[in-house]
Amino acid sequence: MYNDIICEHFMNPRNTGVLAEADYMVEVGNPICGDTVHLYLKVEGKKITDVRYQAYGCSASIATASIVSEQVIGREMDELTQFTKEQVSEWLGELEPAQQHCVDIGLSILTGCAHPSELPLVEKTYLVESEEAMNK
Amino acid sequence: MTRSVYLDNNATTPLDPGVYDSMLPYLREDFGNPSSSYSLGFRAKKAIQHARTQVATLIGAQSREILFTSGGSEANSTILMGVPLQRRTSGGHIITTLIEHPAILNACEFLQERFGYTITYLAPDAHGVVDPEDVRRALRPETVLVTVMMINNEVGSIQPIREIGEICREQGIHFHCDAVQAIGKIEVDVNELLVDSLSASAHKLGGPKGVGALYVKTGVDYLPLIHGGGQETGMRSGTENVAGIVGFGMAAELAGERLPDVQARMEVLRDLFLRELAARLDQWTWNGSAQACYPSTLNLSFEGIRGEALQAMLNQMQVYVSIGSACSSTSTKLSHVLQAMGKSVEEIRSAIRFSIGFQTTEEDILHALDVLTGLVERLRSMSTKLVKG
């Protein structure tokens, strides 16, 4: 079972959808469990002014993307790299051991949003998984 | 108050009110140990004997062929350990299927690792059904056991038990059937099916948890799994779960009364579900078929979304269903049954199991569909997977 913060966010996810005028698209994926989150960023200077996301994933990754999207809006890109694992954990609330990967998803979203130019701007529809990842 | 709909009856069923009533005296005044030689004990012993007859009647067995256990897993393990190791202490061969419950698969793995057994796993077809001729082809001189489930828990596929029973009987090989998902749903007659042993669990048919039964045909030699005071003719020691056993007996009797109509009733509900779903949503597939599957189980894949997310949202809306594939950062945990049926990773990850019970109503189905449709649309609207149409 998920905590109330996670439940509330996956039932009412914020900032979902696509930004038609996005400056960047960031893709965050977990090749093992197959989750993918696409974030669309609107940026002014170094400041992220708007975010929308789409997610194909478990309830926890949908909720994580929603929670982190709220933190990203209005921040300078440089600020995003300053957040620690502990801070992300705090945003997400208490997690069971099997749900701890949400923290990593959150950190990956922050890293992706901090360095959007390093990521491809082409839209990918599917995350292709390697055989090796599947057999783990 | 929000309506709640329970559609996970393959996991467990609610306790039938009649079963609850039957158990109460044995949780209160009739608390005696069935082994005690005074009236309190006699009454408990008599109640167990009555329950044994009730369970035996449901499956066409003789009372003395029924052994009460702590559940389906213990019933299965008793045979999986007790039959092979009685015949060959090492190096034997077992035939089973890729779609068995972990109670069977993990027991086979244990025999392989610890006793040098070889296991043949038969693959099902795309509908989740194994071919009896594959059993014949897999037989070896050292084969000591064939074990095949009757109805699959994830997709509801019905296995050709009688046909496999004929092959095993002809070859003199012990044939065990895990009928945990079948008892109370379809007619199970151990003599018709030609099984040598068969397992059942009370809580799958309106009985309590923590009690199961093992049918073992008269004359079959096997080793006990639990040793002790010699209860259950020495084949399953331990003070009996009297109230649980009484409840199982009553659940078996009530299931027997429902049996003539239960399949037709399930078909009506399943067809309503499928018809309404088709009218409301596109891009979903049925992991099974009307020909191959018992109507109480519907395993469906919804394109573009994860089954886990859908299940979690349904849970928030008090619609309770199951998924075969969990999400974890370290493992894919894909359903072994859907993999064996040749489903793609995407199909498996987007699968949800709905299982109807004896208490499910048409209103339950329609309410669940209202909730389901809204949630699938919501998840698809935010999915990175392109959904056509």
Coordinates of C-alpha atoms in Angstrom, one line a residue:
Chain A
M1 CA 0.0 0.0 0.0
Y2 CA 1.2 3.5 -0.8
N3 CA 1.2 6.4 1.6
D4 CA -1.4 9.2 1.4
I5 CA 0.8 11.6 -0.5
I6 CA 1.5 9.1 -3.2
C7 CA -2.2 8.0 -3.4
E8 CA -3.4 11.5 -3.6
H9 CA -1.0 12.3 -6.4
F10 CA -1.6 9.3 -8.5
M11 CA -5.4 9.8 -8.2
N12 CA -5.0 13.5 -9.0
P13 CA -1.8 13.9 -11.0
R14 CA -0.7 17.5 -11.5
N15 CA 0.8 18.9 -14.7
T16 CA 0.0 16.0 -17.0
G17 CA -0.1 16.4 -20.7
V18 CA 2.1 17.9 -23.5
L19 CA 3.4 21.4 -23.8
A20 CA 2.9 22.4 -27.4
E21 CA 5.5 25.2 -27.2
A22 CA 8.0 23.2 -25.1
D23 CA 11.7 24.1 -25.3
Y24 CA 12.9 20.7 -24.2
M25 CA 11.6 17.2 -23.9
V26 CA 13.2 15.0 -21.2
E27 CA 12.8 11.3 -21.2
V28 CA 13.4 9.4 -18.0
G29 CA 13.2 5.6 -18.1
N30 CA 13.8 2.5 -16.0
P31 CA 14.9 -0.2 -18.4
I32 CA 14.3 -2.9 -15.8
C33 CA 10.7 -2.2 -14.9
G34 CA 9.9 -0.5 -18.2
D35 CA 8.6 2.8 -16.8
T36 CA 8.9 5.9 -18.9
V37 CA 8.2 9.5 -18.1
H38 CA 8.4 12.2 -20.7
L39 CA 8.7 15.8 -19.4
Y40 CA 8.1 18.9 -21.6
L41 CA 9.8 22.0 -20.3
K42 CA 9.2 25.6 -21.0
V43 CA 12.3 27.6 -20.1
E44 CA 13.1 31.3 -19.8
G45 CA 16.8 31.9 -19.5
K46 CA 17.8 29.2 -17.0
K47 CA 14.4 29.2 -15.3
I48 CA 11.8 26.5 -15.8
T49 CA 8.6 28.3 -16.2
D50 CA 6.3 25.4 -17.0
V51 CA 6.3 21.6 -17.0
R52 CA 3.9 19.0 -18.4
Y53 CA 4.5 15.2 -18.3
Q54 CA 3.3 12.0 -19.7
A55 CA 3.9 8.7 -18.0
Y56 CA 3.7 5.0 -18.8
G57 CA 4.4 3.5 -15.5
C58 CA 3.3 2.1 -12.2
S59 CA 1.2 4.3 -9.8
A60 CA 4.3 5.2 -7.9
S61 CA 6.1 6.7 -10.9
I62 CA 3.0 8.6 -12.0
A63 CA 2.8 10.1 -8.5
T64 CA 6.5 10.7 -8.3
A65 CA 6.5 12.6 -11.6
S66 CA 3.5 14.7 -10.3
I67 CA 5.2 15.5 -7.0
V68 CA 8.5 16.4 -8.7
S69 CA 6.9 18.4 -11.4
E70 CA 5.5 20.7 -8.8
Q71 CA 9.0 21.2 -7.3
V72 CA 10.5 21.9 -10.7
I73 CA 8.3 24.7 -11.9
G74 CA 9.7 28.1 -11.1
R75 CA 13.2 26.9 -10.3
E76 CA 16.5 27.6 -11.9
M77 CA 18.0 24.6 -13.6
D78 CA 21.1 24.8 -11.4
E79 CA 19.0 24.6 -8.3
L80 CA 17.6 21.2 -9.3
T81 CA 21.0 19.4 -9.0
Q82 CA 21.2 20.6 -5.4
F83 CA 18.4 18.4 -4.1
T84 CA 19.5 15.4 -2.2
K85 CA 18.0 11.9 -2.0
E86 CA 16.8 12.7 1.5
Q87 CA 14.9 15.8 0.3
V88 CA 13.2 13.8 -2.5
S89 CA 12.3 11.1 0.1
E90 CA 10.7 13.8 2.2
W91 CA 8.6 15.0 -0.7
L92 CA 7.4 11.4 -1.4
G93 CA 6.6 10.5 2.2
E94 CA 7.2 7.2 3.9
L95 CA 7.8 4.4 1.4
E96 CA 8.0 0.6 1.8
P97 CA 11.3 -1.0 0.8
A98 CA 9.9 -2.2 -2.6
Q99 CA 8.8 1.4 -3.4
Q100 CA 12.2 3.0 -2.8
H101 CA 12.8 3.1 -6.5
C102 CA 10.4 6.1 -6.6
V103 CA 13.2 8.2 -5.0
D104 CA 15.5 7.2 -7.9
I105 CA 12.9 8.1 -10.4
G106 CA 12.5 11.5 -8.7
L107 CA 16.2 12.1 -8.7
S108 CA 16.4 11.1 -12.4
I109 CA 13.6 13.6 -13.2
L110 CA 15.5 16.3 -11.4
T111 CA 18.8 15.5 -13.2
G112 CA 17.0 15.3 -16.6
C113 CA 15.4 18.7 -16.1
A114 CA 18.7 20.2 -14.9
H115 CA 20.5 19.1 -18.1
P116 CA 17.8 19.0 -20.7
S117 CA 20.1 19.9 -23.6
E118 CA 22.1 16.8 -23.0
L119 CA 19.1 14.7 -23.8
P120 CA 17.6 14.0 -27.2
L121 CA 14.8 16.4 -28.3
V122 CA 13.3 13.8 -30.6
E123 CA 10.1 12.2 -29.3
K124 CA 10.4 8.6 -28.5
T125 CA 7.3 6.5 -28.2
Y126 CA 8.7 3.3 -26.8
L127 CA 11.5 2.5 -24.5
V128 CA 13.2 -0.5 -26.0
E129 CA 14.4 -2.9 -23.4
S130 CA 17.4 -5.1 -23.8
E131 CA 17.2 -8.9 -23.3
E132 CA 19.8 -8.6 -20.6
A133 CA 17.6 -6.2 -18.6
M134 CA 14.6 -8.5 -18.9
N135 CA 16.5 -11.4 -17.5
K136 CA 17.6 -9.8 -14.4
Chain B
M1 CA -20.9 5.7 1.1
T2 CA -18.8 4.6 -1.9
R3 CA -19.8 1.3 -3.3
S4 CA -17.2 -1.4 -3.1
V5 CA -16.9 -4.2 -5.6
Y6 CA -14.8 -7.3 -4.9
L7 CA -13.6 -8.9 -8.1
D8 CA -10.7 -10.9 -6.8
N9 CA -12.4 -14.1 -5.9
N10 CA -9.5 -16.3 -7.3
A11 CA -7.4 -14.8 -4.5
T12 CA -10.0 -15.5 -1.8
T13 CA -13.8 -15.5 -1.4
P14 CA -15.9 -13.9 1.4
L15 CA -17.0 -16.3 4.1
D16 CA -20.4 -17.6 3.3
P17 CA -22.9 -16.6 6.1
G18 CA -24.0 -20.2 6.4
V19 CA -20.4 -21.3 6.9
Y20 CA -19.8 -18.6 9.5
D21 CA -22.8 -19.9 11.5
S22 CA -21.7 -23.5 11.3
M23 CA -18.3 -22.6 12.7
L24 CA -19.4 -20.5 15.7
P25 CA -20.1 -23.4 18.1
Y26 CA -16.6 -24.8 17.6
L27 CA -15.1 -21.4 18.4
R28 CA -17.1 -21.2 21.6
E29 CA -18.6 -24.0 23.7
D30 CA -17.5 -27.0 21.5
F31 CA -13.8 -26.2 21.9
G32 CA -12.7 -29.8 22.6
N33 CA -9.7 -31.5 21.2
P34 CA -11.0 -34.3 18.8
S35 CA -8.4 -36.7 20.3
S36 CA -9.8 -36.3 23.9
S37 CA -11.8 -39.3 25.2
Y38 CA -14.7 -37.4 26.7
S39 CA -17.9 -35.9 25.2
L40 CA -16.4 -32.6 24.3
G41 CA -13.7 -34.3 22.3
F42 CA -16.2 -36.8 20.8
R43 CA -18.3 -33.9 19.6
A44 CA -15.4 -32.3 17.9
K45 CA -14.4 -35.6 16.3
K46 CA -17.9 -36.2 15.1
A47 CA -18.0 -32.7 13.5
I48 CA -14.8 -33.4 11.7
Q49 CA -16.1 -36.7 10.4
H50 CA -19.3 -35.0 9.2
A51 CA -17.1 -32.3 7.4
R52 CA -15.1 -35.1 5.8
T53 CA -18.2 -36.6 4.4
Q54 CA -19.4 -33.2 3.1
V55 CA -16.1 -32.6 1.3
A56 CA -15.9 -36.2 0.0
T57 CA -19.4 -35.9 -1.4
L58 CA -18.5 -32.8 -3.4
I59 CA -15.7 -34.6 -5.2
G60 CA -17.1 -38.1 -5.4
A61 CA -14.6 -39.5 -3.0
Q62 CA -15.0 -41.8 0.0
S63 CA -14.7 -40.1 3.4
R64 CA -11.6 -42.0 4.3
E65 CA -9.8 -40.7 1.2
I66 CA -10.0 -37.1 2.5
L67 CA -7.2 -35.6 4.6
F68 CA -7.6 -32.1 6.1
T69 CA -4.6 -29.8 5.9
S70 CA -3.8 -26.2 6.6
G71 CA -4.6 -25.2 3.0
G72 CA -4.0 -25.9 -0.7
S73 CA -0.3 -25.4 -0.5
E74 CA 0.1 -28.0 2.2
A75 CA -2.1 -30.4 0.3
N76 CA 0.1 -29.9 -2.7
S77 CA 3.3 -30.2 -0.9
T78 CA 2.2 -33.4 0.9
I79 CA 1.9 -35.1 -2.5
L80 CA 4.9 -33.3 -4.2
M81 CA 7.2 -34.5 -1.4
G82 CA 5.4 -37.6 -0.2
V83 CA 4.8 -39.4 -3.5
P84 CA 8.2 -38.9 -5.3
L85 CA 10.4 -39.4 -2.3
Q86 CA 8.5 -42.6 -1.3
R87 CA 9.3 -44.0 -4.7
R88 CA 12.8 -42.7 -5.5
T89 CA 15.0 -40.9 -2.9
S90 CA 16.9 -39.2 -5.8
G91 CA 17.0 -38.9 -9.5
G92 CA 13.3 -39.2 -10.3
H93 CA 11.4 -37.4 -13.0
I94 CA 8.2 -35.3 -12.6
I95 CA 6.0 -33.9 -15.4
T96 CA 4.2 -30.6 -14.7
T97 CA 3.2 -27.5 -16.6
L98 CA 4.6 -24.0 -16.9
I99 CA 1.4 -22.5 -15.6
E100 CA 1.1 -24.2 -12.2
H101 CA 0.7 -22.3 -9.0
P102 CA 4.0 -21.5 -7.2
A103 CA 2.9 -24.2 -4.6
I104 CA 3.7 -26.8 -7.3
L105 CA 6.5 -25.0 -9.2
N106 CA 8.5 -24.2 -6.1
A107 CA 8.1 -27.7 -4.7
C108 CA 9.4 -29.1 -8.0
E109 CA 12.3 -26.8 -7.9
F110 CA 13.1 -28.0 -4.3
L111 CA 13.1 -31.6 -5.5
Q112 CA 15.3 -30.7 -8.4
E113 CA 17.8 -28.8 -6.2
R114 CA 17.9 -31.1 -3.2
F115 CA 17.1 -34.5 -4.5
G116 CA 18.4 -34.4 -8.1
Y117 CA 15.0 -34.7 -9.7
T118 CA 14.5 -33.8 -13.3
I119 CA 11.3 -31.7 -14.0
T120 CA 9.6 -31.5 -17.4
Y121 CA 7.5 -28.3 -17.7
L122 CA 4.8 -28.6 -20.4
A123 CA 4.0 -25.4 -22.3
P124 CA 0.3 -24.4 -22.8
D125 CA -1.1 -23.2 -26.1
A126 CA -2.0 -19.5 -26.6
H127 CA -5.2 -20.0 -24.6
G128 CA -3.4 -21.5 -21.6
V129 CA -4.3 -25.1 -22.2
V130 CA -1.8 -28.0 -22.2
D131 CA -2.0 -30.9 -24.7
P132 CA -2.4 -34.4 -23.0
E133 CA -0.3 -35.9 -25.7
D134 CA 2.6 -33.8 -24.5
V135 CA 2.3 -35.7 -21.2
R136 CA 2.6 -39.0 -23.0
R137 CA 5.6 -37.8 -24.9
A138 CA 7.4 -36.6 -21.8
L139 CA 7.0 -39.9 -19.9
R140 CA 10.3 -41.6 -18.9
P141 CA 11.0 -44.8 -17.1
E142 CA 12.0 -42.8 -14.0
T143 CA 8.8 -40.6 -14.1
V144 CA 7.1 -40.9 -10.6
L145 CA 4.6 -38.1 -10.7
V146 CA 2.5 -36.1 -13.1
T147 CA 0.9 -32.9 -11.6
V148 CA -1.4 -30.6 -13.5
M149 CA -3.8 -28.0 -12.2
M150 CA -7.5 -28.2 -13.1
I151 CA -8.3 -24.5 -13.6
N152 CA -5.5 -21.9 -13.9
N153 CA -5.7 -19.1 -11.3
E154 CA -4.5 -16.3 -13.5
V155 CA -6.4 -16.8 -16.7
G156 CA -9.0 -19.5 -15.8
S157 CA -8.0 -22.0 -18.5
I158 CA -9.4 -25.5 -17.9
Q159 CA -6.9 -28.3 -18.3
P160 CA -7.8 -31.7 -19.9
I161 CA -7.5 -33.6 -16.6
R162 CA -9.5 -36.7 -17.6
E163 CA -7.4 -37.2 -20.7
I164 CA -4.1 -36.8 -18.8
G165 CA -5.6 -39.1 -16.1
E166 CA -6.2 -41.8 -18.8
I167 CA -2.6 -41.7 -19.9
C168 CA -1.2 -41.8 -16.3
R169 CA -3.5 -44.6 -15.3
E170 CA -2.5 -46.6 -18.4
Q171 CA 1.2 -46.1 -17.5
G172 CA 0.7 -46.6 -13.8
I173 CA 2.1 -43.2 -12.9
H174 CA 0.7 -41.2 -10.0
F175 CA -1.4 -38.3 -11.2
H176 CA -2.0 -35.3 -8.9
C177 CA -4.3 -32.5 -9.7
D178 CA -4.2 -29.1 -8.0
A179 CA -8.0 -28.4 -8.1
V180 CA -7.9 -25.4 -5.7
Q181 CA -9.5 -23.1 -8.3
A182 CA -11.9 -25.7 -9.6
I183 CA -13.7 -27.1 -6.5
G184 CA -17.2 -25.5 -6.2
K185 CA -17.0 -24.1 -9.7
I186 CA -17.2 -27.1 -12.0
E187 CA -18.1 -30.7 -11.3
V188 CA -15.1 -32.5 -9.9
D189 CA -15.4 -36.3 -9.6
V190 CA -12.1 -37.9 -8.7
N191 CA -13.2 -41.2 -10.2
E192 CA -14.3 -39.7 -13.5
L193 CA -11.1 -37.6 -13.7
L194 CA -8.9 -40.6 -13.0
V195 CA -6.7 -38.7 -10.5
D196 CA -4.7 -40.4 -7.7
S197 CA -4.7 -37.3 -5.6
L198 CA -6.3 -33.9 -5.7
S199 CA -6.0 -30.8 -3.6
A200 CA -8.6 -28.2 -2.4
S201 CA -8.7 -25.1 -0.3
A202 CA -11.7 -23.9 1.7
H203 CA -11.4 -20.2 1.3
K204 CA -11.7 -20.4 -2.5
L205 CA -15.4 -21.5 -2.2
G206 CA -16.8 -19.5 0.6
G207 CA -15.0 -21.3 3.5
P208 CA -12.4 -20.0 6.0
K209 CA -8.7 -19.5 5.4
G210 CA -6.2 -21.9 6.9
V211 CA -7.9 -25.1 5.9
G212 CA -7.6 -27.3 2.9
A213 CA -8.1 -30.9 1.9
L214 CA -6.2 -33.6 0.1
Y215 CA -7.9 -36.4 -1.6
V216 CA -5.7 -39.5 -1.9
K217 CA -7.1 -42.6 -3.7
T218 CA -7.3 -45.7 -1.5
G219 CA -4.1 -47.8 -1.8
V220 CA -1.7 -44.9 -2.8
D221 CA 1.5 -45.1 -0.8
Y222 CA 3.1 -41.8 0.2
L223 CA 5.1 -40.3 3.0
P224 CA 3.6 -37.8 5.5
L225 CA 4.8 -34.2 5.5
I226 CA 4.0 -33.5 9.1
H227 CA 4.8 -36.0 11.9
G228 CA 3.4 -36.0 15.4
G229 CA 0.4 -37.3 17.3
G230 CA -1.0 -39.5 14.5
Q231 CA -4.1 -37.4 13.6
E232 CA -5.6 -37.9 10.1
T233 CA -4.6 -41.6 10.2
G234 CA -1.0 -40.6 10.8
M235 CA -0.7 -38.9 7.4
R236 CA -1.1 -35.4 8.8
S237 CA -0.4 -35.0 12.4
G238 CA -1.3 -31.9 14.5
T239 CA -4.4 -31.0 16.4
E240 CA -7.2 -30.4 14.0
N241 CA -8.5 -26.9 13.1
V242 CA -12.0 -28.0 14.1
A243 CA -13.9 -24.8 13.4
G244 CA -12.1 -24.4 10.1
I245 CA -12.8 -28.0 9.1
V246 CA -16.4 -27.7 10.0
G247 CA -16.6 -24.4 7.9
F248 CA -14.9 -26.2 5.0
G249 CA -17.5 -29.0 5.2
M250 CA -20.4 -26.5 5.2
A251 CA -18.8 -24.5 2.3
A252 CA -18.5 -27.7 0.3
E253 CA -22.1 -28.6 0.9
L254 CA -23.3 -25.1 0.0
A255 CA -21.0 -25.1 -3.1
G256 CA -22.5 -28.4 -4.1
E257 CA -26.0 -26.9 -3.9
R258 CA -24.9 -24.0 -6.1
L259 CA -23.0 -26.2 -8.6
P260 CA -25.8 -26.9 -11.1
D261 CA -26.3 -23.2 -11.8
V262 CA -23.0 -21.6 -11.0
Q263 CA -21.2 -21.9 -14.3
A264 CA -24.2 -20.5 -16.2
R265 CA -24.5 -17.6 -13.7
M266 CA -20.8 -16.8 -14.2
E267 CA -21.2 -16.9 -18.0
V268 CA -24.0 -14.3 -17.8
L269 CA -21.8 -12.0 -15.7
R270 CA -18.7 -12.5 -17.8
D271 CA -20.6 -11.9 -21.0
L272 CA -22.2 -8.8 -19.5
F273 CA -18.7 -7.6 -18.6
L274 CA -17.2 -8.2 -22.0
R275 CA -20.2 -6.8 -23.9
E276 CA -20.3 -3.6 -21.9
L277 CA -16.5 -3.2 -22.0
A278 CA -16.5 -3.6 -25.8
A279 CA -19.1 -0.9 -26.0
R280 CA -17.1 1.5 -23.9
L281 CA -13.5 0.9 -24.6
D282 CA -11.1 0.1 -27.5
Q283 CA -7.7 -1.4 -27.5
W284 CA -7.9 -4.2 -24.9
T285 CA -7.4 -7.9 -25.3
W286 CA -8.6 -10.9 -23.5
N287 CA -5.8 -13.2 -22.3
G288 CA -8.0 -16.3 -22.7
S289 CA -11.1 -17.4 -24.6
A290 CA -14.6 -18.5 -24.0
Q291 CA -13.7 -22.0 -25.2
A292 CA -10.7 -22.5 -23.0
C293 CA -11.5 -20.6 -19.8
Y294 CA -13.9 -21.0 -16.9
P295 CA -16.2 -17.9 -17.0
S296 CA -15.3 -16.6 -13.5
T297 CA -11.9 -15.4 -14.6
L298 CA -11.2 -12.6 -17.0
N299 CA -7.6 -11.6 -17.6
L300 CA -7.5 -8.5 -19.8
S301 CA -4.7 -6.3 -21.1
F302 CA -5.4 -2.6 -21.6
E303 CA -3.1 -1.1 -24.2
G304 CA -1.0 1.9 -23.2
I305 CA -1.1 1.6 -19.5
R306 CA 0.4 -0.5 -16.7
G307 CA -1.8 -3.0 -14.9
E308 CA -0.2 -2.0 -11.6
A309 CA -1.3 1.7 -12.0
L310 CA -4.8 0.6 -13.0
Q311 CA -5.1 -1.7 -10.1
A312 CA -3.9 0.9 -7.6
M313 CA -6.4 3.4 -8.9
L314 CA -9.2 0.8 -8.9
N315 CA -8.2 0.1 -5.3
Q316 CA -8.6 3.8 -4.4
M317 CA -12.1 3.6 -5.9
Q318 CA -12.9 0.5 -3.9
V319 CA -12.9 -1.9 -6.9
Y320 CA -10.6 -4.8 -5.9
V321 CA -8.8 -6.8 -8.6
S322 CA -5.5 -8.5 -9.1
I323 CA -2.4 -8.2 -11.2
G324 CA 0.0 -11.0 -12.1
S325 CA 3.0 -8.7 -12.6
A326 CA 4.3 -6.5 -9.9
C327 CA 6.5 -3.5 -10.4
S328 CA 9.9 -3.3 -8.8
S329 CA 13.1 -1.5 -9.5
T330 CA 15.1 -4.7 -9.3
S331 CA 13.0 -7.3 -11.1
T332 CA 10.4 -7.4 -13.9
K333 CA 8.3 -10.1 -12.1
L334 CA 6.3 -10.8 -15.2
S335 CA 3.5 -13.3 -14.9
H336 CA 4.9 -16.8 -15.7
V337 CA 1.4 -17.9 -17.0
L338 CA 1.1 -15.1 -19.5
Q339 CA 4.7 -15.6 -20.6
A340 CA 4.0 -19.3 -21.1
M341 CA 1.0 -18.3 -23.3
G342 CA 3.3 -16.3 -25.5
K343 CA 2.1 -12.8 -24.5
S344 CA 4.3 -9.9 -25.1
V345 CA 6.0 -7.9 -22.3
E346 CA 3.7 -5.0 -23.1
E347 CA 0.6 -7.2 -22.9
I348 CA 1.8 -8.8 -19.6
R349 CA 2.5 -5.4 -18.0
S350 CA -0.9 -4.1 -18.9
A351 CA -2.8 -7.1 -17.7
I352 CA -5.4 -7.1 -14.9
R353 CA -7.3 -10.1 -13.5
F354 CA -11.0 -9.8 -12.7
S355 CA -12.4 -12.8 -10.9
I356 CA -16.1 -13.2 -10.2
G357 CA -17.5 -14.9 -7.2
F358 CA -20.8 -16.6 -6.1
Q359 CA -21.8 -13.3 -4.4
T360 CA -21.1 -11.1 -7.4
T361 CA -24.1 -9.3 -8.9
E362 CA -24.8 -7.6 -12.3
E363 CA -24.8 -4.3 -10.4
D364 CA -21.3 -5.0 -9.2
I365 CA -20.2 -5.7 -12.7
L366 CA -21.7 -2.5 -14.1
H367 CA -20.4 -0.3 -11.3
A368 CA -16.9 -1.8 -11.8
L369 CA -17.1 -1.1 -15.5
D370 CA -18.1 2.5 -14.9
V371 CA -15.0 3.0 -12.6
L372 CA -12.7 1.0 -14.9
T373 CA -13.6 2.8 -18.1
G374 CA -13.0 6.2 -16.5
L375 CA -9.6 5.2 -15.1
V376 CA -8.4 3.5 -18.3
E377 CA -9.2 6.7 -20.2
R378 CA -7.5 8.9 -17.5
L379 CA -4.3 6.7 -17.6
R380 CA -4.3 6.6 -21.4
S381 CA -4.6 10.4 -21.6
M382 CA -1.4 10.8 -19.7
S383 CA 0.5 7.8 -21.2
T384 CA 3.7 8.1 -23.2
K385 CA 2.5 5.1 -25.2
L386 CA 0.7 6.2 -28.4
V387 CA -2.8 4.9 -28.4
K388 CA -4.3 4.7 -31.9
G389 CA -7.8 5.7 -32.8

